[in-house]
mmCIF file of C-alpha atoms in Angstrom:
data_model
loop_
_atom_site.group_PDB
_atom_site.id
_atom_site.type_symbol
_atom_site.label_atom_id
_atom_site.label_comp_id
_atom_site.label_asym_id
_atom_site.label_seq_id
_atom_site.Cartn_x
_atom_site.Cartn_y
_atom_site.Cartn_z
ATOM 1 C CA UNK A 1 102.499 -0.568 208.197
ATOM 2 C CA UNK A 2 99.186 -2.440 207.258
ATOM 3 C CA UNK A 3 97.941 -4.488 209.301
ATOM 4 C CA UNK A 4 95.918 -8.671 207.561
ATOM 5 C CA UNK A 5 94.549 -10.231 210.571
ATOM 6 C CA UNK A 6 93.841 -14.191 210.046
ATOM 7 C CA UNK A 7 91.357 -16.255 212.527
ATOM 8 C CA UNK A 8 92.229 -18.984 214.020
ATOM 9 C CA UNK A 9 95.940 -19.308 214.315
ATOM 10 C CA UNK A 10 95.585 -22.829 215.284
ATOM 11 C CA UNK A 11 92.782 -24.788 214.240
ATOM 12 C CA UNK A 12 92.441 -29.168 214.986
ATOM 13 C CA UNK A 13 89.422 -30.740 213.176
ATOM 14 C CA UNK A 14 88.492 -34.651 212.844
ATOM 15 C CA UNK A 15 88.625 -35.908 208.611
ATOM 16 C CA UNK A 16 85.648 -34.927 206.966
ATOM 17 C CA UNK A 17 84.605 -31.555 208.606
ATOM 18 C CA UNK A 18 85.022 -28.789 207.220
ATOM 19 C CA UNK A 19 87.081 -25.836 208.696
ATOM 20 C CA UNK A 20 86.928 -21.991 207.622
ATOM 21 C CA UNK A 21 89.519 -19.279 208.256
ATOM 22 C CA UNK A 22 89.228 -15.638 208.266
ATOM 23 C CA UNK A 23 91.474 -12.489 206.685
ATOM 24 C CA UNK A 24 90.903 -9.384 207.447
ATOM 25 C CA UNK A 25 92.909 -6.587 206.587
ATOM 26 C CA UNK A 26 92.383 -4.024 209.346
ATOM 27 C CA UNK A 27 93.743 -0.140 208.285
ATOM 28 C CA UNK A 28 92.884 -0.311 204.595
ATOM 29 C CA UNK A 29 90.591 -1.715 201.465
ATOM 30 C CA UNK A 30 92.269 -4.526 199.987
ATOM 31 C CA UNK A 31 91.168 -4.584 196.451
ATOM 32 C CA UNK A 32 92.792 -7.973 196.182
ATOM 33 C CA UNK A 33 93.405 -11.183 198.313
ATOM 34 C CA UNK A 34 95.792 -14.149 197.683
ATOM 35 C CA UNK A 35 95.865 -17.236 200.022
ATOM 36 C CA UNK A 36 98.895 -19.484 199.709
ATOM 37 C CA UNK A 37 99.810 -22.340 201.460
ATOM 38 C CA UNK A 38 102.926 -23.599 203.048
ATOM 39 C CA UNK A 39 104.326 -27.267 203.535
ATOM 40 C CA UNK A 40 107.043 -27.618 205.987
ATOM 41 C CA UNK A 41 110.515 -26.085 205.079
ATOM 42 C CA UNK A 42 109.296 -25.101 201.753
ATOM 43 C CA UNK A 43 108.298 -21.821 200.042
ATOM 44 C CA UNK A 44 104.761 -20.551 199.746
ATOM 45 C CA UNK A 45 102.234 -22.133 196.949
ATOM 46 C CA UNK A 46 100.016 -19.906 195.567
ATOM 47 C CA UNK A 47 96.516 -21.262 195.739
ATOM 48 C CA UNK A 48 94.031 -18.667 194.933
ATOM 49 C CA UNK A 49 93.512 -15.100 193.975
ATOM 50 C CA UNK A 50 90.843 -13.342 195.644
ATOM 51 C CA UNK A 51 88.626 -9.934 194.270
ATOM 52 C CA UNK A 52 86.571 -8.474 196.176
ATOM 53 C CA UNK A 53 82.681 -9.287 194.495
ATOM 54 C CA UNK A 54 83.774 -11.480 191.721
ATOM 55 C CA UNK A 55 84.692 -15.459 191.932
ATOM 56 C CA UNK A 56 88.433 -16.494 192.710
ATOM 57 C CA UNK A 57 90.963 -17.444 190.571
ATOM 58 C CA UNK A 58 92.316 -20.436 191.307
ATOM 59 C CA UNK A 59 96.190 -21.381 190.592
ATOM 60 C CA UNK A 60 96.529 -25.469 188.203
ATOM 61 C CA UNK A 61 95.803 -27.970 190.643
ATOM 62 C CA UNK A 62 93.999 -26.336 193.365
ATOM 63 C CA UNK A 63 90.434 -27.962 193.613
ATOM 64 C CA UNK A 64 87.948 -24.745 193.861
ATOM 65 C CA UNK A 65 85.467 -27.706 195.599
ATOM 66 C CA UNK A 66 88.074 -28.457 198.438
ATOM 67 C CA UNK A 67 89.119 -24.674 199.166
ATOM 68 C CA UNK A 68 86.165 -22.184 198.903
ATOM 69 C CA UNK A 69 87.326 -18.657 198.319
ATOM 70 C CA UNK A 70 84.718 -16.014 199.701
ATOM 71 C CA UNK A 71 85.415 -12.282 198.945
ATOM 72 C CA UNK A 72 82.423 -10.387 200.342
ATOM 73 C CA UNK A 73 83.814 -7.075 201.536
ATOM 74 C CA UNK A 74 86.874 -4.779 200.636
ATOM 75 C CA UNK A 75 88.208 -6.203 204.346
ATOM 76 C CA UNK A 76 87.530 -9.857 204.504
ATOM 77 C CA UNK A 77 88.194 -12.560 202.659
ATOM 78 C CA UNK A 78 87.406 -16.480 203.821
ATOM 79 C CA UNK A 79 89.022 -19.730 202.519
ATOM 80 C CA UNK A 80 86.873 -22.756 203.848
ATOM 81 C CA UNK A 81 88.917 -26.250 203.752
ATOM 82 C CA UNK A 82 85.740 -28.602 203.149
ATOM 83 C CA UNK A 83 85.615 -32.223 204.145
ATOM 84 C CA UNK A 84 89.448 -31.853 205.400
ATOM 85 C CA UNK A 85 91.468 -34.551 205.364
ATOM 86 C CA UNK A 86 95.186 -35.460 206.843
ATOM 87 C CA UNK A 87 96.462 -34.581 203.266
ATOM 88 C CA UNK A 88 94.990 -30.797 203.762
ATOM 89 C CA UNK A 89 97.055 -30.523 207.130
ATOM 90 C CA UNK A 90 99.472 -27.518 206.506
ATOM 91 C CA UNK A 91 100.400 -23.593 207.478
ATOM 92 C CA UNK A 92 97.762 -21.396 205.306
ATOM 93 C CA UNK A 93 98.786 -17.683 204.822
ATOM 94 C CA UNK A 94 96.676 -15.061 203.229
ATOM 95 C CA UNK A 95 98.096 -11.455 202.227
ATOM 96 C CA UNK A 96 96.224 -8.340 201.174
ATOM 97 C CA UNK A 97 97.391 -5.643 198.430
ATOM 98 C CA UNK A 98 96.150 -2.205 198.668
ATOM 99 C CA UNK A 99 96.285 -2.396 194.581
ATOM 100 C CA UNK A 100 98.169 -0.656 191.772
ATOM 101 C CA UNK A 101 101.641 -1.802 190.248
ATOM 102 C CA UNK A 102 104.031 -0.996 193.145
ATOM 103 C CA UNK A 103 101.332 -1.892 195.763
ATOM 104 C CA UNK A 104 103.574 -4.431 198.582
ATOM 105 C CA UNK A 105 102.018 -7.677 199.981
ATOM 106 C CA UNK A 106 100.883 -7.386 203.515
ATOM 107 C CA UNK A 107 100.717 -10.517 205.356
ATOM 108 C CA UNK A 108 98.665 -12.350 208.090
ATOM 109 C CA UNK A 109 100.151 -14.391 210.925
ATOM 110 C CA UNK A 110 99.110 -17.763 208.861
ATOM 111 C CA UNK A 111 96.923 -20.320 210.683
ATOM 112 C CA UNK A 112 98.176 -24.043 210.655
ATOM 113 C CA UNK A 113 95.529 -26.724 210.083
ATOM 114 C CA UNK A 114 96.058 -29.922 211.512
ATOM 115 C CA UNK A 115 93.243 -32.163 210.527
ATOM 116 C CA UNK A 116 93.319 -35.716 212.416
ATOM 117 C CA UNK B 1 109.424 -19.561 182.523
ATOM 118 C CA UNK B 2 109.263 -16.814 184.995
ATOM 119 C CA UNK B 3 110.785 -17.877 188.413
ATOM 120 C CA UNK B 4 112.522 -16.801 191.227
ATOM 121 C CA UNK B 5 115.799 -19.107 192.664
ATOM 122 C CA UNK B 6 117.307 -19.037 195.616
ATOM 123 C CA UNK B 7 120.507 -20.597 195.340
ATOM 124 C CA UNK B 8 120.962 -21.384 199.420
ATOM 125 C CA UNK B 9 118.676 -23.472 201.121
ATOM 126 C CA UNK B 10 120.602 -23.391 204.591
ATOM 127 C CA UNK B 11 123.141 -20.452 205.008
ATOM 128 C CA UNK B 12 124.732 -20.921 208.729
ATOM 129 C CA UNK B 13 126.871 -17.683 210.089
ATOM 130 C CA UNK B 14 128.480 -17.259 213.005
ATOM 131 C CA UNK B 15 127.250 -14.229 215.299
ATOM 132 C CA UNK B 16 128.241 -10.550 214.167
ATOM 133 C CA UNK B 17 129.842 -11.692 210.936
ATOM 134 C CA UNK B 18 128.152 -10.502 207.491
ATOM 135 C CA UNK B 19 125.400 -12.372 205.451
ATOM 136 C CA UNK B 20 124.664 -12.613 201.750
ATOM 137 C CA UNK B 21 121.700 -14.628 201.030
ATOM 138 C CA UNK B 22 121.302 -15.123 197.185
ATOM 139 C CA UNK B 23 118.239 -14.436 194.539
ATOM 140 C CA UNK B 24 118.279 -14.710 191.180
ATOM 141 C CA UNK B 25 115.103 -14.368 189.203
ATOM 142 C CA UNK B 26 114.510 -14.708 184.977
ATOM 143 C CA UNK B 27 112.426 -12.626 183.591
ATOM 144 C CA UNK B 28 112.200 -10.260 180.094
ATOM 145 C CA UNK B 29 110.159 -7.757 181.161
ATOM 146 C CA UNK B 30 110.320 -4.795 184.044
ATOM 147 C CA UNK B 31 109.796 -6.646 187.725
ATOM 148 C CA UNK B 32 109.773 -5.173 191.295
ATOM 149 C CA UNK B 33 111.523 -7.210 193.812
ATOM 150 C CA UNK B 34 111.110 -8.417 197.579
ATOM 151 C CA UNK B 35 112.489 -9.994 200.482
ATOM 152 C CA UNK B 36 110.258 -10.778 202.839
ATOM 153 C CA UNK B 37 111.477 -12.334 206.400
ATOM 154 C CA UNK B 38 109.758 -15.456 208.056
ATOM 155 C CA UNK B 39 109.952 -16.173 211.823
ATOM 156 C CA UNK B 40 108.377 -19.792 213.320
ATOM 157 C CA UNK B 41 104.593 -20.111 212.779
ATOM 158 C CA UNK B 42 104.043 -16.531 211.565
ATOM 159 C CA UNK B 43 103.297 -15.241 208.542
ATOM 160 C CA UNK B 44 105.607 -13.046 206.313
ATOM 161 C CA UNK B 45 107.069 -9.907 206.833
ATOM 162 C CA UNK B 46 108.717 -7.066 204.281
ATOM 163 C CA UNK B 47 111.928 -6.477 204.520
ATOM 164 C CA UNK B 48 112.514 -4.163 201.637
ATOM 165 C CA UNK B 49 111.406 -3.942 198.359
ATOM 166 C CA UNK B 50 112.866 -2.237 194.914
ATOM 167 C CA UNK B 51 110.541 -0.637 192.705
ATOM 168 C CA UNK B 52 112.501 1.969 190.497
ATOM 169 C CA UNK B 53 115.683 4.701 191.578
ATOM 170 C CA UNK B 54 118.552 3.397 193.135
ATOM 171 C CA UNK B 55 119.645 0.065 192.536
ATOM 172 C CA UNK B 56 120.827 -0.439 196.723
ATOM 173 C CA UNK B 57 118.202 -0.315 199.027
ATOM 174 C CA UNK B 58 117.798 -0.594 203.059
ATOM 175 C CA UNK B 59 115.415 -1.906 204.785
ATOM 176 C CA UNK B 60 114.638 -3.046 208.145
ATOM 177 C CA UNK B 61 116.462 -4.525 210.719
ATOM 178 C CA UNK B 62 119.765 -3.494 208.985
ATOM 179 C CA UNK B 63 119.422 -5.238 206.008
ATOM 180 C CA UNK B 64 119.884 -4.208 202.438
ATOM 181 C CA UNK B 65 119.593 -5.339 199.051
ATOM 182 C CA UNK B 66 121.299 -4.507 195.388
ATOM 183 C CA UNK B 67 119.217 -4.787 192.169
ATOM 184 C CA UNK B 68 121.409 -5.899 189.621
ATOM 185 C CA UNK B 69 119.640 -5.695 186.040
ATOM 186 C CA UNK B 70 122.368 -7.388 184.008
ATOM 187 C CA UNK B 71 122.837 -10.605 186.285
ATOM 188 C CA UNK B 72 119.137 -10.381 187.223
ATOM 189 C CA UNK B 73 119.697 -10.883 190.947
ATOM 190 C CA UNK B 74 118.712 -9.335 194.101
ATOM 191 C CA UNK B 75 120.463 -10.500 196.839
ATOM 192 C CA UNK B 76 120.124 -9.703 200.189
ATOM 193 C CA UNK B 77 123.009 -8.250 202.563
ATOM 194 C CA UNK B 78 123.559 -7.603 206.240
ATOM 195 C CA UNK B 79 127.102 -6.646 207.582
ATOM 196 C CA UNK B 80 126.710 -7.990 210.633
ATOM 197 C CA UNK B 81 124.247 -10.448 211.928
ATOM 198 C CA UNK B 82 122.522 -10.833 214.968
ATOM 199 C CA UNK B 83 120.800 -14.441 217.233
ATOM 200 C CA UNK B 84 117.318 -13.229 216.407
ATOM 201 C CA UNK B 85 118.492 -12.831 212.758
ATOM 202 C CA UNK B 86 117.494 -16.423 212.571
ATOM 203 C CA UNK B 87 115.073 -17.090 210.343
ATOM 204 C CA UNK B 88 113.564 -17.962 206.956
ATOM 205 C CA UNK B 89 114.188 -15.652 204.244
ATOM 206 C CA UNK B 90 111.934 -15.034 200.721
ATOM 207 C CA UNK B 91 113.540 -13.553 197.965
ATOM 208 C CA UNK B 92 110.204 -11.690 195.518
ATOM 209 C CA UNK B 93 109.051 -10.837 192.276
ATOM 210 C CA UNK B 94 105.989 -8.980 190.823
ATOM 211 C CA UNK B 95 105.522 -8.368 187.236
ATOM 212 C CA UNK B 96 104.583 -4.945 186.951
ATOM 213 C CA UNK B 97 101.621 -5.969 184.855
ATOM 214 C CA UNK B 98 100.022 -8.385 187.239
ATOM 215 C CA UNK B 99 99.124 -8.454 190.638
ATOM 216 C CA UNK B 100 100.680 -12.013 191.136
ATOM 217 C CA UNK B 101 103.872 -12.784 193.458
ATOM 218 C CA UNK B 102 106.236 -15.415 192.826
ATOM 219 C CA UNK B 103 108.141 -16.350 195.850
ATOM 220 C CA UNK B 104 111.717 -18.327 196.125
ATOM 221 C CA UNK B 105 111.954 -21.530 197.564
ATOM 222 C CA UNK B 106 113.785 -19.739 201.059
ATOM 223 C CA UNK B 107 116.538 -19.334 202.712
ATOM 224 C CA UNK B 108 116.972 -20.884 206.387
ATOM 225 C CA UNK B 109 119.344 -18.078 208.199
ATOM 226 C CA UNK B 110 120.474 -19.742 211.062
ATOM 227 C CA UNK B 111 123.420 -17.479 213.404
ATOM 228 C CA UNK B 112 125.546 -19.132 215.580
ATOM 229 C CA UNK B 113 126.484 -17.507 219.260
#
């Protein structure tokens, strides 16, 4: 099956730096991009919705200042957490859609973000 | 609203005995459906999916699912489960007019030697 590649899978940072993480999708074009993030023992939030050339759509409540959404290529997409803080420690998963109605979500391995 | 429950938060089974994790979802349109598996610190991974044809479908790992249209559920089945079974389970739905996913709040799997 597809293959979404995200970079780091770990990443520690001090409060107030700012931390960027990487999705690739390897075999094929992903015409779209989601990033969602996870709390502990709960489901995945949807944060953002990521085409390729345009601006991202971001989901009620998500501040587009705090998670930049880059979508510069049909194979990479880039959230960057800026100025972390404690409160933006959590598992962040991003997932790739070939397109059309029936198209499946691929996912990447998630990266956790521990900010201290 | 449009949603996607999963009625079981924690569903504990003893080794090679069968599974049914539960979805229900609410919608009044045309959806496709998912379950995606979750193991520790990884991301997500498909499981099966129903798009159109016959309502019971297989996927991976022995698993299957039936679409039910009139009770709107989807839940997932596995006759007989296995230790690495364990796991977090996502029940799916995508409106066939959108590109958006809404997930289920999981199912914890755990099987018991």
């Amino acid at each position: 099956g597809a293959v979404v590649s995200q970079h780091p899978s770990w990443v520690i940072c001090k409060s107030g730096t700012s931390v960027k993480i990487e999705c690739r999708s390897l075999d094929f074009q992903a015409t779209t991009m989601f990033w969602y993030r996870q709390f502990p023992k709960q489901s995945l939030m949807l944060m953002a919705t990521s085409n390729e050339g345009s601006k991202a759509t971001y989901e009620q409540g998500v501040e587009k200042d705090k998670f930049l959404i880059n979508h510069a290529s049909l194979t990479l997409s880039t959230l960057t957490v800026t100025s972390a803080h404690p409160e933006d420690s959590s598992f962040y998963i991003c997932s790739a859609t070939r397109g059309g109605p029936t198209g499946e979500l691929f996912f990447g391995e998630g990266s956790r973000l521990t900010v201290l | 609203a449009q949603s996607v429950t999963q009625l079981d938060s924690q569903v504990p089974v003893f080794e090679e005995a069968p599974v049914e994790l539960r979805c229900n979802y609410s919608s009044s349109v045309s959806v496709y459906l998912f379950w995606y598996v979750q193991y520790p610190n990884q991301g997500l991974q498909l499981l099966l999916k129903y798009l159109s044809g016959s309502t019971l479908v297989k996927g991976i790992n022995g698993f299957e699912a039936e679409f039910n249209k009139s009770q709107t559920s989807f839940h997932l089945r596995k006759p007989s489960v296995h230790i690495s079974d364990t796991a977090e389970y996502f029940c799916a739905v995508r409106y066939l007019k959108s590109n958006q996913f809404y997930f289920g709040t999981g199912t914890s799997l755990t099987v018991i030697p």
